[in-house]
mmCIF file of C-alpha atoms in Angstrom:
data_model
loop_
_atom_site.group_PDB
_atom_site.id
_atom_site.type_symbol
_atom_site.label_atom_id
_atom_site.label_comp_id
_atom_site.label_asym_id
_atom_site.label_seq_id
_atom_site.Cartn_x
_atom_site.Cartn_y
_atom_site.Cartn_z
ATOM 1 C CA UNK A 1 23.469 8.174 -25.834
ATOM 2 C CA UNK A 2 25.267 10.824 -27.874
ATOM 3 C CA UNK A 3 23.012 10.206 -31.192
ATOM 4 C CA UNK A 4 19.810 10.814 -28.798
ATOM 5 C CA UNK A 5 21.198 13.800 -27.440
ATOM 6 C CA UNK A 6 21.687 15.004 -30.831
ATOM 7 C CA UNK A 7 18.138 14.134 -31.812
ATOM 8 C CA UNK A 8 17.075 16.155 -28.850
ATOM 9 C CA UNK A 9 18.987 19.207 -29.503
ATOM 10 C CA UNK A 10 16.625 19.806 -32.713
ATOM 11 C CA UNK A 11 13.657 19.504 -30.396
ATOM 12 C CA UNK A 12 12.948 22.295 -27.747
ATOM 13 C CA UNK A 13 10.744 20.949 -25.229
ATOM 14 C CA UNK A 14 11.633 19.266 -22.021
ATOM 15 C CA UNK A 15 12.618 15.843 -22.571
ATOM 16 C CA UNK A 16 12.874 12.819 -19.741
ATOM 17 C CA UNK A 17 13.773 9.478 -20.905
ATOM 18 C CA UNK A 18 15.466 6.160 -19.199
ATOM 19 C CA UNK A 19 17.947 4.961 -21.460
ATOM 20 C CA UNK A 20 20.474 2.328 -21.605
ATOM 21 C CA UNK A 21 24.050 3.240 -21.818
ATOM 22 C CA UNK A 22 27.193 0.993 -22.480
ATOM 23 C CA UNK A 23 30.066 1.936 -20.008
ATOM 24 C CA UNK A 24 33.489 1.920 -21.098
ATOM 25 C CA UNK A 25 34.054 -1.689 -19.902
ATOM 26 C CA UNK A 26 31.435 -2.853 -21.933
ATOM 27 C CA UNK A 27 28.542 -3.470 -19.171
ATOM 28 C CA UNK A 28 25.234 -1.611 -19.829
ATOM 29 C CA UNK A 29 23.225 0.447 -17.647
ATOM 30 C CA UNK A 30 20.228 2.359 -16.756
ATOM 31 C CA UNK A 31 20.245 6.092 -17.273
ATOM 32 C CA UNK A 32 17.884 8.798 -16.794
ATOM 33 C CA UNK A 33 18.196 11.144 -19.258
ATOM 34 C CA UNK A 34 16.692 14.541 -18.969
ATOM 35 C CA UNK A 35 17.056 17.499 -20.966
ATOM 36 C CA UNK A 36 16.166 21.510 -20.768
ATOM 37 C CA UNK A 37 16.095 24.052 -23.743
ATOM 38 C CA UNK A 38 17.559 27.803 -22.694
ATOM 39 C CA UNK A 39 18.847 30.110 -24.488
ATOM 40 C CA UNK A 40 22.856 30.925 -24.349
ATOM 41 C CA UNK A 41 24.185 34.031 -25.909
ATOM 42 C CA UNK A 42 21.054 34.411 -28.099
ATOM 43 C CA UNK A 43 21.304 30.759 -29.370
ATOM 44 C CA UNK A 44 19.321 27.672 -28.584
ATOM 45 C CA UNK A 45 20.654 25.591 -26.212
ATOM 46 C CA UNK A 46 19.882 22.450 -24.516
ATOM 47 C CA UNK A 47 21.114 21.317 -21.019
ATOM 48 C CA UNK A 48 21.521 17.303 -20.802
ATOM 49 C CA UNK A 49 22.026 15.839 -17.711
ATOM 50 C CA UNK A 50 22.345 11.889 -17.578
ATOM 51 C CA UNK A 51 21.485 10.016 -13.861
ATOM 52 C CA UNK A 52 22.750 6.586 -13.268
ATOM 53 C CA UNK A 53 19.251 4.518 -12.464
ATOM 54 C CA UNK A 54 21.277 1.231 -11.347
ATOM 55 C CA UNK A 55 20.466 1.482 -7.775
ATOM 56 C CA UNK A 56 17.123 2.526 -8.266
ATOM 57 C CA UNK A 57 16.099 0.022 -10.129
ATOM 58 C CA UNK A 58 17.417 -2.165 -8.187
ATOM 59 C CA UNK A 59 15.952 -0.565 -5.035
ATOM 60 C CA UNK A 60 11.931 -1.175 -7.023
ATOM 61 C CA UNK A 61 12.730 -4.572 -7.386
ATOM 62 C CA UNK A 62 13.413 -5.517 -4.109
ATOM 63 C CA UNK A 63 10.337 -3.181 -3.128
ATOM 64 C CA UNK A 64 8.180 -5.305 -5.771
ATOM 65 C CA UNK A 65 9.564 -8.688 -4.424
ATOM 66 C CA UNK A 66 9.347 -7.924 -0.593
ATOM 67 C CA UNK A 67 5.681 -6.689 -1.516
ATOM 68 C CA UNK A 68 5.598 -9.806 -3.426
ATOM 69 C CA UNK A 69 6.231 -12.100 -0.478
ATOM 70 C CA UNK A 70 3.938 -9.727 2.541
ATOM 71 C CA UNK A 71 1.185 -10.190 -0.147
ATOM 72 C CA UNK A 72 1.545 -14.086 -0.266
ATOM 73 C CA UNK A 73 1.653 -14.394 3.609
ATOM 74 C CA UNK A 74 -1.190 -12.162 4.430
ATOM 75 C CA UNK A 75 -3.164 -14.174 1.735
ATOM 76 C CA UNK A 76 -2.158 -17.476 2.977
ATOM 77 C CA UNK A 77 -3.013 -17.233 6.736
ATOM 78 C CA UNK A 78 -5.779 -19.419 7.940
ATOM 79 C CA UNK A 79 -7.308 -16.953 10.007
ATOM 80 C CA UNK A 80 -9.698 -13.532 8.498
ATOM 81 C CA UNK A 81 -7.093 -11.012 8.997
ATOM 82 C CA UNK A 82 -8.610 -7.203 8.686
ATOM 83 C CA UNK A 83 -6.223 -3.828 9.043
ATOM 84 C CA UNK A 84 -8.216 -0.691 9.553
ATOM 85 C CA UNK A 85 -6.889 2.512 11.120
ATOM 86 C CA UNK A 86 -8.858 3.834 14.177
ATOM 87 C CA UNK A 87 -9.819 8.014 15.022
ATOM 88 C CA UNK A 88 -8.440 9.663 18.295
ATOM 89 C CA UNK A 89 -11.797 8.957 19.661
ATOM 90 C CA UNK A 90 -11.754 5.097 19.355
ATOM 91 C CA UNK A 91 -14.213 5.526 16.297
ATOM 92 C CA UNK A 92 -12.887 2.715 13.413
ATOM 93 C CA UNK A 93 -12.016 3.621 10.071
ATOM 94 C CA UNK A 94 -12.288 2.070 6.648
ATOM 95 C CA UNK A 95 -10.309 -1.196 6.258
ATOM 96 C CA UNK A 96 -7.028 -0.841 4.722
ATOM 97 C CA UNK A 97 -6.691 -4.314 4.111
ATOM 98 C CA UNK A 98 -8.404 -7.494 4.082
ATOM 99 C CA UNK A 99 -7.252 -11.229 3.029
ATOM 100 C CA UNK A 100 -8.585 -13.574 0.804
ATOM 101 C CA UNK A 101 -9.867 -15.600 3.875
ATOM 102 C CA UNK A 102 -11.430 -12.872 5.481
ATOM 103 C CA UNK A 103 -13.307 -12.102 2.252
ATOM 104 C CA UNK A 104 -14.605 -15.929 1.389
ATOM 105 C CA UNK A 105 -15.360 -15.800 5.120
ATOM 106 C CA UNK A 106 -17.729 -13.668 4.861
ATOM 107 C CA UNK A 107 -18.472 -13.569 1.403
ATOM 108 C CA UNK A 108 -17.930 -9.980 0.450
ATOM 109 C CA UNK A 109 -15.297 -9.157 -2.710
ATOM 110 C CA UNK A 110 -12.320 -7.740 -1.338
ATOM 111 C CA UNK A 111 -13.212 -4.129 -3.253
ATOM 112 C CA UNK A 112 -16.815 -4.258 -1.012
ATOM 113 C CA UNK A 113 -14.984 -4.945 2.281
ATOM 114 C CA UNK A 114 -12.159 -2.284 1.527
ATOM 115 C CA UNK A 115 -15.098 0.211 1.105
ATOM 116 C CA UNK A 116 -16.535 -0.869 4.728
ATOM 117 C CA UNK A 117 -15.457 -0.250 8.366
ATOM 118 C CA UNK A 118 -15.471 -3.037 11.335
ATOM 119 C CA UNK A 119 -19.035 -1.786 12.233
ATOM 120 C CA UNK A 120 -20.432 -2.017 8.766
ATOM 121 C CA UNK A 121 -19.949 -5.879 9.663
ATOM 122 C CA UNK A 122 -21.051 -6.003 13.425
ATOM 123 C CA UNK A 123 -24.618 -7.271 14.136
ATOM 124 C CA UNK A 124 -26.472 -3.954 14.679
ATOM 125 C CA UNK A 125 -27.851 -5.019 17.920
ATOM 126 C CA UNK A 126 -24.104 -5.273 19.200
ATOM 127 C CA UNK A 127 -23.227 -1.462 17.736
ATOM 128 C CA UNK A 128 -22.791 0.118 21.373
ATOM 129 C CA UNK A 129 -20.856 -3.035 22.594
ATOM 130 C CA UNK A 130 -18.911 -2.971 20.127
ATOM 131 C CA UNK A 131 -17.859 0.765 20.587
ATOM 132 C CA UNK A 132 -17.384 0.274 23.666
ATOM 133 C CA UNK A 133 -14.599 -2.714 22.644
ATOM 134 C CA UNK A 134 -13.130 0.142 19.994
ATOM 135 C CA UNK A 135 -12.220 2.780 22.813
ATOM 136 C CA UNK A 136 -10.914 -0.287 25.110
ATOM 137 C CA UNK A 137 -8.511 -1.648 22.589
ATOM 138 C CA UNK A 138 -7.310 2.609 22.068
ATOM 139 C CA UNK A 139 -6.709 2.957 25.782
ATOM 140 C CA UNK A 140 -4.927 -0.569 26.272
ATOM 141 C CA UNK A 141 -3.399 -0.853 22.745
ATOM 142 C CA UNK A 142 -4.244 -4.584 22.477
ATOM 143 C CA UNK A 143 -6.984 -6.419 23.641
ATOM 144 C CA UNK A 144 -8.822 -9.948 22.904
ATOM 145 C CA UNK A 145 -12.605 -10.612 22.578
ATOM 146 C CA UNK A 146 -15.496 -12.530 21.284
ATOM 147 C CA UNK A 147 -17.975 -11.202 18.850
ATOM 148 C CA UNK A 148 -20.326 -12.269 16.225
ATOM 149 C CA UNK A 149 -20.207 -10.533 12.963
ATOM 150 C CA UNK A 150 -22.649 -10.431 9.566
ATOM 151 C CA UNK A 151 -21.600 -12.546 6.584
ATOM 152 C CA UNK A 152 -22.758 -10.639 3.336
ATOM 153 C CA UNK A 153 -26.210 -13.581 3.209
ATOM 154 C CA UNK A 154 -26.799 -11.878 7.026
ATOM 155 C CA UNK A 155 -25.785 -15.368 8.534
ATOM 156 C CA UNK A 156 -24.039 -14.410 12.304
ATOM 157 C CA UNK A 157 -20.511 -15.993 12.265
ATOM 158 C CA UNK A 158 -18.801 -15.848 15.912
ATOM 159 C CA UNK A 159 -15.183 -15.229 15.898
ATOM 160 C CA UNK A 160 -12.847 -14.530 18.713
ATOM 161 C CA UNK A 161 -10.819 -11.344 17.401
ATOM 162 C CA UNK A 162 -7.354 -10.684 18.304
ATOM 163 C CA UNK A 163 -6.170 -7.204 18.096
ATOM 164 C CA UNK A 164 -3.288 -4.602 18.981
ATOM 165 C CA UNK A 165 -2.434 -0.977 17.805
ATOM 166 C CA UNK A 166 0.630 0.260 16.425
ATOM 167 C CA UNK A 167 1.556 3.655 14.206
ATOM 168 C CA UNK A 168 1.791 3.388 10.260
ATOM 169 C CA UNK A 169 2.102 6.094 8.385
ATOM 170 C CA UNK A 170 0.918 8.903 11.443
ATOM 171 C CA UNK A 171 -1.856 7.403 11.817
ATOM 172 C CA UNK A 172 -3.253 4.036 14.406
ATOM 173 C CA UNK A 173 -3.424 0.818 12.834
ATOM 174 C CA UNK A 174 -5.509 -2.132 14.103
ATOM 175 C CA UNK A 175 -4.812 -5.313 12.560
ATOM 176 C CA UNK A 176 -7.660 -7.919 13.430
ATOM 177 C CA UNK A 177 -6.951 -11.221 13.183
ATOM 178 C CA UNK A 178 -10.070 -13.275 13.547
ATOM 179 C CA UNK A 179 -10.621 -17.484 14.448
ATOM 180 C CA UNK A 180 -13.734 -18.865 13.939
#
């Protein structure tokens, strides 16, 4: 740690860097090491402060692993599962997420389908019905109904849809979970 400080001393730009320092019982560990020229008493100076990373790096794996497992049992569920947020007005948003099943479902990539909103996949027809269903499930917060819906070929694919809102990040989520 010493020798890069050194090195950076000779340098006079701002420097951030994750290091790996040995502690005095032998043990390594992560530090963030960042570093500021100024100028003291008409010299150049540099000031070096050095931030333990342990905990944080332990903190992102956990976040990577728990992502990890949500990831593998939203993919894994037999049923199309779609989560969209919904307007104040009952007027459904782009989805936020889709799984695998949902896409081979209805054939659509998952990057299409992320791009879409519930009634990009309704049967045009059903568009006012459907609304209708949107501003329902806002009022009651949960609600349970049958519907057809387009596969990407235009074939109709009737699903019963169960849904309920909840808050995620300020804003109303709708997860739909879908049985054919």
């Amino acid at each position: 740690l010493m020798k890069k400080v050194k090195e950076l001393k000779e340098e006079m730009t701002v420097i951030k860097e994750t290091l790996h320092h040995r502690k005095k019982d032998g043990s390594l560990m992560d530090v963030e090491v960042m570093s500021h020229p100024i100028d003291f008493e008409g010299k150049k100076a540099r000031v070096v402060m050095v931030s333990d990373m342990t905990e944080h790096k332990r903190a992102e794996k956990a976040l990577r692993e728990s992502e990890g497992k949500f990831k593998e049992l939203f993919n894994n569920t037999i049923d199309p599962t779609f989560i969209f947020a919904i307007s104040d007005d009952g007027t459904p948003e782009r989805f936020i997420e889709v799984n695998d099943v949902a896409c081979s479902k209805l054939g659509y990539a998952r990057e299409e389908l992320l791009r879409m909103t519930p009634l990009n996949i309704a049967i045009p027809e059903d568009l006012t019905e459907v609304s209708k269903i949107f501003k329902k499930l806002l009022q009651q917060g949960h609600i349970t109904f049958e519907r057809s819906y387009l596969t990407k070929n235009g074939l109709k694919v009737p699903m019963e849809i169960n849904s309920h809102m909840f808050q995620w990040n300020n804003q109303k989520v709708i997860p739909f979970i879908a049985r054919d």
